[in-house]
């Protein structure tokens, strides 16, 4: 292949690129309107327009196309149809959009972790300071999630006694662990 052939190929590639760029300038806004009237997701419009031009570039050239505008919008219709198929196969309509409020604001910095560990240590110490029966009742209610009546049955005491033990445990934990 001689230098003349390489120059002709380079010139042809530049010509195709210039034609695509001219189509982009002329039809980008009409294509945005085309997709904007069809999609419920405005964020997708620019991607769809871009896909039209990607397909035109992949085609290699439009020299044999007589009606560029018609071809361009047929390509856009195919992009729209293919996009719909992809969305259906991926069940995109069932996806949830995550917003800032879905993400936790707090980060687990070393300081936050240290404070949490200290809080946990104080709670455990405060629980160990309780009488054994009160500890057991507190654990059955908070950790085993048993009702007061179930705890009363297991412990052989009245529901009122369970309530008193729970009030005692909560008051002690509040005083000791959360001062």
PDB file of N, CA and C in Angstrom, residues 47-104:
ATOM      1  N   UNK A  47     -27.974   9.643  26.406  1.00  0.00           N
ATOM      2  CA  UNK A  47     -27.384   8.340  26.070  1.00  0.00           C
ATOM      3  C   UNK A  47     -27.987   7.774  24.784  1.00  0.00           C
ATOM      4  N   UNK A  48     -29.286   7.940  24.618  1.00  0.00           N
ATOM      5  CA  UNK A  48     -29.953   7.435  23.417  1.00  0.00           C
ATOM      6  C   UNK A  48     -29.484   8.191  22.178  1.00  0.00           C
ATOM      7  N   UNK A  49     -29.368   9.512  22.276  1.00  0.00           N
ATOM      8  CA  UNK A  49     -28.869  10.310  21.149  1.00  0.00           C
ATOM      9  C   UNK A  49     -27.449   9.873  20.803  1.00  0.00           C
ATOM     10  N   UNK A  50     -26.628   9.694  21.822  1.00  0.00           N
ATOM     11  CA  UNK A  50     -25.249   9.270  21.600  1.00  0.00           C
ATOM     12  C   UNK A  50     -25.202   7.922  20.891  1.00  0.00           C
ATOM     13  N   UNK A  51     -26.087   7.022  21.286  1.00  0.00           N
ATOM     14  CA  UNK A  51     -26.122   5.691  20.664  1.00  0.00           C
ATOM     15  C   UNK A  51     -26.435   5.784  19.174  1.00  0.00           C
ATOM     16  N   UNK A  52     -27.279   6.735  18.753  1.00  0.00           N
ATOM     17  CA  UNK A  52     -27.570   6.916  17.328  1.00  0.00           C
ATOM     18  C   UNK A  52     -26.279   7.222  16.583  1.00  0.00           C
ATOM     19  N   UNK A  53     -25.477   8.131  17.120  1.00  0.00           N
ATOM     20  CA  UNK A  53     -24.243   8.514  16.445  1.00  0.00           C
ATOM     21  C   UNK A  53     -23.189   7.404  16.518  1.00  0.00           C
ATOM     22  N   UNK A  54     -23.195   6.642  17.579  1.00  0.00           N
ATOM     23  CA  UNK A  54     -22.285   5.492  17.661  1.00  0.00           C
ATOM     24  C   UNK A  54     -22.605   4.507  16.542  1.00  0.00           C
ATOM     25  N   UNK A  55     -23.885   4.265  16.326  1.00  0.00           N
ATOM     26  CA  UNK A  55     -24.283   3.338  15.254  1.00  0.00           C
ATOM     27  C   UNK A  55     -23.929   3.890  13.879  1.00  0.00           C
ATOM     28  N   UNK A  56     -24.091   5.189  13.695  1.00  0.00           N
ATOM     29  CA  UNK A  56     -23.721   5.781  12.401  1.00  0.00           C
ATOM     30  C   UNK A  56     -22.221   5.644  12.160  1.00  0.00           C
ATOM     31  N   UNK A  57     -21.440   5.868  13.188  1.00  0.00           N
ATOM     32  CA  UNK A  57     -19.985   5.733  13.055  1.00  0.00           C
ATOM     33  C   UNK A  57     -19.615   4.278  12.785  1.00  0.00           C
ATOM     34  N   UNK A  58     -20.258   3.346  13.484  1.00  0.00           N
ATOM     35  CA  UNK A  58     -19.961   1.921  13.298  1.00  0.00           C
ATOM     36  C   UNK A  58     -20.318   1.460  11.889  1.00  0.00           C
ATOM     37  N   UNK A  59     -21.307   2.086  11.294  1.00  0.00           N
ATOM     38  CA  UNK A  59     -21.729   1.726   9.931  1.00  0.00           C
ATOM     39  C   UNK A  59     -20.603   1.997   8.943  1.00  0.00           C
ATOM     40  N   UNK A  60     -19.773   2.989   9.247  1.00  0.00           N
ATOM     41  CA  UNK A  60     -18.615   3.244   8.395  1.00  0.00           C
ATOM     42  C   UNK A  60     -18.783   4.406   7.439  1.00  0.00           C
ATOM     43  N   UNK A  61     -19.938   4.728   7.053  1.00  0.00           N
ATOM     44  CA  UNK A  61     -20.115   5.849   6.134  1.00  0.00           C
ATOM     45  C   UNK A  61     -21.546   5.941   5.666  1.00  0.00           C
ATOM     46  N   UNK A  62     -21.902   7.118   5.214  1.00  0.00           N
ATOM     47  CA  UNK A  62     -23.266   7.358   4.761  1.00  0.00           C
ATOM     48  C   UNK A  62     -23.292   7.740   3.283  1.00  0.00           C
ATOM     49  N   UNK A  63     -22.210   7.418   2.580  1.00  0.00           N
ATOM     50  CA  UNK A  63     -22.110   7.818   1.176  1.00  0.00           C
ATOM     51  C   UNK A  63     -23.260   7.264   0.346  1.00  0.00           C
ATOM     52  N   UNK A  64     -23.710   6.054   0.632  1.00  0.00           N
ATOM     53  CA  UNK A  64     -24.759   5.416  -0.167  1.00  0.00           C
ATOM     54  C   UNK A  64     -26.169   5.727   0.335  1.00  0.00           C
ATOM     55  N   UNK A  65     -26.277   6.553   1.363  1.00  0.00           N
ATOM     56  CA  UNK A  65     -27.582   6.902   1.923  1.00  0.00           C
ATOM     57  C   UNK A  65     -28.084   8.161   1.216  1.00  0.00           C
ATOM     58  N   UNK A  66     -29.257   8.060   0.621  1.00  0.00           N
ATOM     59  CA  UNK A  66     -29.801   9.204  -0.114  1.00  0.00           C
ATOM     60  C   UNK A  66     -30.479  10.207   0.805  1.00  0.00           C
ATOM     61  N   UNK A  67     -31.235   9.718   1.743  1.00  0.00           N
ATOM     62  CA  UNK A  67     -31.982  10.601   2.634  1.00  0.00           C
ATOM     63  C   UNK A  67     -31.417  10.439   4.045  1.00  0.00           C
ATOM     64  N   UNK A  68     -30.412  11.256   4.359  1.00  0.00           N
ATOM     65  CA  UNK A  68     -29.719  11.129   5.649  1.00  0.00           C
ATOM     66  C   UNK A  68     -30.673  11.304   6.823  1.00  0.00           C
ATOM     67  N   UNK A  69     -31.577  12.282   6.727  1.00  0.00           N
ATOM     68  CA  UNK A  69     -32.507  12.546   7.831  1.00  0.00           C
ATOM     69  C   UNK A  69     -33.396  11.333   8.093  1.00  0.00           C
ATOM     70  N   UNK A  70     -33.937  10.754   7.032  1.00  0.00           N
ATOM     71  CA  UNK A  70     -34.771   9.556   7.196  1.00  0.00           C
ATOM     72  C   UNK A  70     -33.964   8.413   7.815  1.00  0.00           C
ATOM     73  N   UNK A  71     -32.748   8.216   7.324  1.00  0.00           N
ATOM     74  CA  UNK A  71     -31.900   7.151   7.837  1.00  0.00           C
ATOM     75  C   UNK A  71     -31.571   7.397   9.304  1.00  0.00           C
ATOM     76  N   UNK A  72     -31.279   8.652   9.628  1.00  0.00           N
ATOM     77  CA  UNK A  72     -30.944   9.013  11.000  1.00  0.00           C
ATOM     78  C   UNK A  72     -32.103   8.691  11.949  1.00  0.00           C
ATOM     79  N   UNK A  73     -33.320   9.052  11.564  1.00  0.00           N
ATOM     80  CA  UNK A  73     -34.463   8.809  12.443  1.00  0.00           C
ATOM     81  C   UNK A  73     -34.910   7.345  12.428  1.00  0.00           C
ATOM     82  N   UNK A  74     -34.638   6.616  11.355  1.00  0.00           N
ATOM     83  CA  UNK A  74     -34.863   5.161  11.387  1.00  0.00           C
ATOM     84  C   UNK A  74     -33.894   4.527  12.382  1.00  0.00           C
ATOM     85  N   UNK A  75     -32.652   5.003  12.377  1.00  0.00           N
ATOM     86  CA  UNK A  75     -31.663   4.518  13.339  1.00  0.00           C
ATOM     87  C   UNK A  75     -32.117   4.858  14.754  1.00  0.00           C
ATOM     88  N   UNK A  76     -32.630   6.080  14.950  1.00  0.00           N
ATOM     89  CA  UNK A  76     -33.118   6.485  16.271  1.00  0.00           C
ATOM     90  C   UNK A  76     -34.271   5.583  16.720  1.00  0.00           C
ATOM     91  N   UNK A  77     -35.175   5.259  15.812  1.00  0.00           N
ATOM     92  CA  UNK A  77     -36.295   4.370  16.159  1.00  0.00           C
ATOM     93  C   UNK A  77     -35.778   2.996  16.562  1.00  0.00           C
ATOM     94  N   UNK A  78     -34.758   2.510  15.865  1.00  0.00           N
ATOM     95  CA  UNK A  78     -34.171   1.217  16.220  1.00  0.00           C
ATOM     96  C   UNK A  78     -33.470   1.284  17.578  1.00  0.00           C
ATOM     97  N   UNK A  79     -32.793   2.389  17.849  1.00  0.00           N
ATOM     98  CA  UNK A  79     -32.152   2.575  19.156  1.00  0.00           C
ATOM     99  C   UNK A  79     -33.222   2.555  20.241  1.00  0.00           C
ATOM    100  N   UNK A  80     -34.336   3.263  20.011  1.00  0.00           N
ATOM    101  CA  UNK A  80     -35.427   3.313  20.990  1.00  0.00           C
ATOM    102  C   UNK A  80     -36.000   1.907  21.223  1.00  0.00           C
ATOM    103  N   UNK A  81     -36.235   1.176  20.154  1.00  0.00           N
ATOM    104  CA  UNK A  81     -36.786  -0.185  20.274  1.00  0.00           C
ATOM    105  C   UNK A  81     -35.818  -1.102  21.027  1.00  0.00           C
ATOM    106  N   UNK A  82     -34.547  -1.027  20.668  1.00  0.00           N
ATOM    107  CA  UNK A  82     -33.544  -1.862  21.348  1.00  0.00           C
ATOM    108  C   UNK A  82     -33.417  -1.495  22.825  1.00  0.00           C
ATOM    109  N   UNK A  83     -33.515  -0.208  23.110  1.00  0.00           N
ATOM    110  CA  UNK A  83     -33.457   0.242  24.501  1.00  0.00           C
ATOM    111  C   UNK A  83     -34.624  -0.335  25.294  1.00  0.00           C
ATOM    112  N   UNK A  84     -35.808  -0.322  24.690  1.00  0.00           N
ATOM    113  CA  UNK A  84     -36.983  -0.899  25.349  1.00  0.00           C
ATOM    114  C   UNK A  84     -36.824  -2.383  25.601  1.00  0.00           C
ATOM    115  N   UNK A  85     -36.241  -3.081  24.652  1.00  0.00           N
ATOM    116  CA  UNK A  85     -36.010  -4.528  24.837  1.00  0.00           C
ATOM    117  C   UNK A  85     -35.040  -4.783  25.982  1.00  0.00           C
ATOM    118  N   UNK A  86     -33.973  -3.985  26.011  1.00  0.00           N
ATOM    119  CA  UNK A  86     -32.999  -4.144  27.103  1.00  0.00           C
ATOM    120  C   UNK A  86     -33.648  -3.873  28.446  1.00  0.00           C
ATOM    121  N   UNK A  87     -34.434  -2.793  28.498  1.00  0.00           N
ATOM    122  CA  UNK A  87     -35.101  -2.451  29.757  1.00  0.00           C
ATOM    123  C   UNK A  87     -36.015  -3.576  30.209  1.00  0.00           C
ATOM    124  N   UNK A  88     -36.742  -4.176  29.277  1.00  0.00           N
ATOM    125  CA  UNK A  88     -37.652  -5.272  29.637  1.00  0.00           C
ATOM    126  C   UNK A  88     -36.873  -6.488  30.114  1.00  0.00           C
ATOM    127  N   UNK A  89     -35.803  -6.833  29.402  1.00  0.00           N
ATOM    128  CA  UNK A  89     -35.053  -8.033  29.790  1.00  0.00           C
ATOM    129  C   UNK A  89     -34.343  -7.839  31.122  1.00  0.00           C
ATOM    130  N   UNK A  90     -33.997  -6.614  31.434  1.00  0.00           N
ATOM    131  CA  UNK A  90     -33.323  -6.331  32.711  1.00  0.00           C
ATOM    132  C   UNK A  90     -34.300  -5.889  33.789  1.00  0.00           C
ATOM    133  N   UNK A  91     -35.578  -5.859  33.436  1.00  0.00           N
ATOM    134  CA  UNK A  91     -36.646  -5.431  34.347  1.00  0.00           C
ATOM    135  C   UNK A  91     -36.307  -4.092  34.980  1.00  0.00           C
ATOM    136  N   UNK A  92     -35.867  -3.177  34.138  1.00  0.00           N
ATOM    137  CA  UNK A  92     -35.425  -1.869  34.611  1.00  0.00           C
ATOM    138  C   UNK A  92     -36.538  -1.095  35.310  1.00  0.00           C
ATOM    139  N   UNK A  93     -37.778  -1.315  34.902  1.00  0.00           N
ATOM    140  CA  UNK A  93     -38.882  -0.585  35.530  1.00  0.00           C
ATOM    141  C   UNK A  93     -39.036  -0.959  36.999  1.00  0.00           C
ATOM    142  N   UNK A  94     -38.462  -2.079  37.405  1.00  0.00           N
ATOM    143  CA  UNK A  94     -38.555  -2.510  38.798  1.00  0.00           C
ATOM    144  C   UNK A  94     -37.381  -2.015  39.636  1.00  0.00           C
ATOM    145  N   UNK A  95     -36.426  -1.342  39.004  1.00  0.00           N
ATOM    146  CA  UNK A  95     -35.268  -0.826  39.735  1.00  0.00           C
ATOM    147  C   UNK A  95     -35.661   0.410  40.521  1.00  0.00           C
ATOM    148  N   UNK A  96     -35.073   0.552  41.655  1.00  0.00           N
ATOM    149  CA  UNK A  96     -35.307   1.737  42.485  1.00  0.00           C
ATOM    150  C   UNK A  96     -34.119   2.682  42.332  1.00  0.00           C
ATOM    151  N   UNK A  97     -34.422   3.946  42.233  1.00  0.00           N
ATOM    152  CA  UNK A  97     -33.374   4.950  42.155  1.00  0.00           C
ATOM    153  C   UNK A  97     -32.938   5.294  43.570  1.00  0.00           C
ATOM    154  N   UNK A  98     -31.652   5.260  43.788  1.00  0.00           N
ATOM    155  CA  UNK A  98     -31.132   5.578  45.111  1.00  0.00           C
ATOM    156  C   UNK A  98     -30.821   7.066  45.185  1.00  0.00           C
ATOM    157  N   UNK A  99     -31.345   7.684  46.186  1.00  0.00           N
ATOM    158  CA  UNK A  99     -31.099   9.102  46.425  1.00  0.00           C
ATOM    159  C   UNK A  99     -30.180   9.249  47.631  1.00  0.00           C
ATOM    160  N   UNK A 100     -29.748  10.467  47.878  1.00  0.00           N
ATOM    161  CA  UNK A 100     -28.833  10.713  48.992  1.00  0.00           C
ATOM    162  C   UNK A 100     -29.403  10.237  50.322  1.00  0.00           C
ATOM    163  N   UNK A 101     -30.736  10.359  50.509  1.00  0.00           N
ATOM    164  CA  UNK A 101     -31.307   9.962  51.793  1.00  0.00           C
ATOM    165  C   UNK A 101     -31.299   8.442  52.001  1.00  0.00           C
ATOM    166  N   UNK A 102     -30.988   7.670  50.958  1.00  0.00           N
ATOM    167  CA  UNK A 102     -30.884   6.217  51.103  1.00  0.00           C
ATOM    168  C   UNK A 102     -29.521   5.789  51.657  1.00  0.00           C
ATOM    169  N   UNK A 103     -28.577   6.704  51.644  1.00  0.00           N
ATOM    170  CA  UNK A 103     -27.228   6.384  52.087  1.00  0.00           C
ATOM    171  C   UNK A 103     -27.024   6.903  53.509  1.00  0.00           C
ATOM    172  N   UNK A 104     -26.381   6.117  54.321  1.00  0.00           N
ATOM    173  CA  UNK A 104     -26.154   6.596  55.687  1.00  0.00           C
ATOM    174  C   UNK A 104     -25.257   7.821  55.677  1.00  0.00           C
TER     175      UNK A 104
END
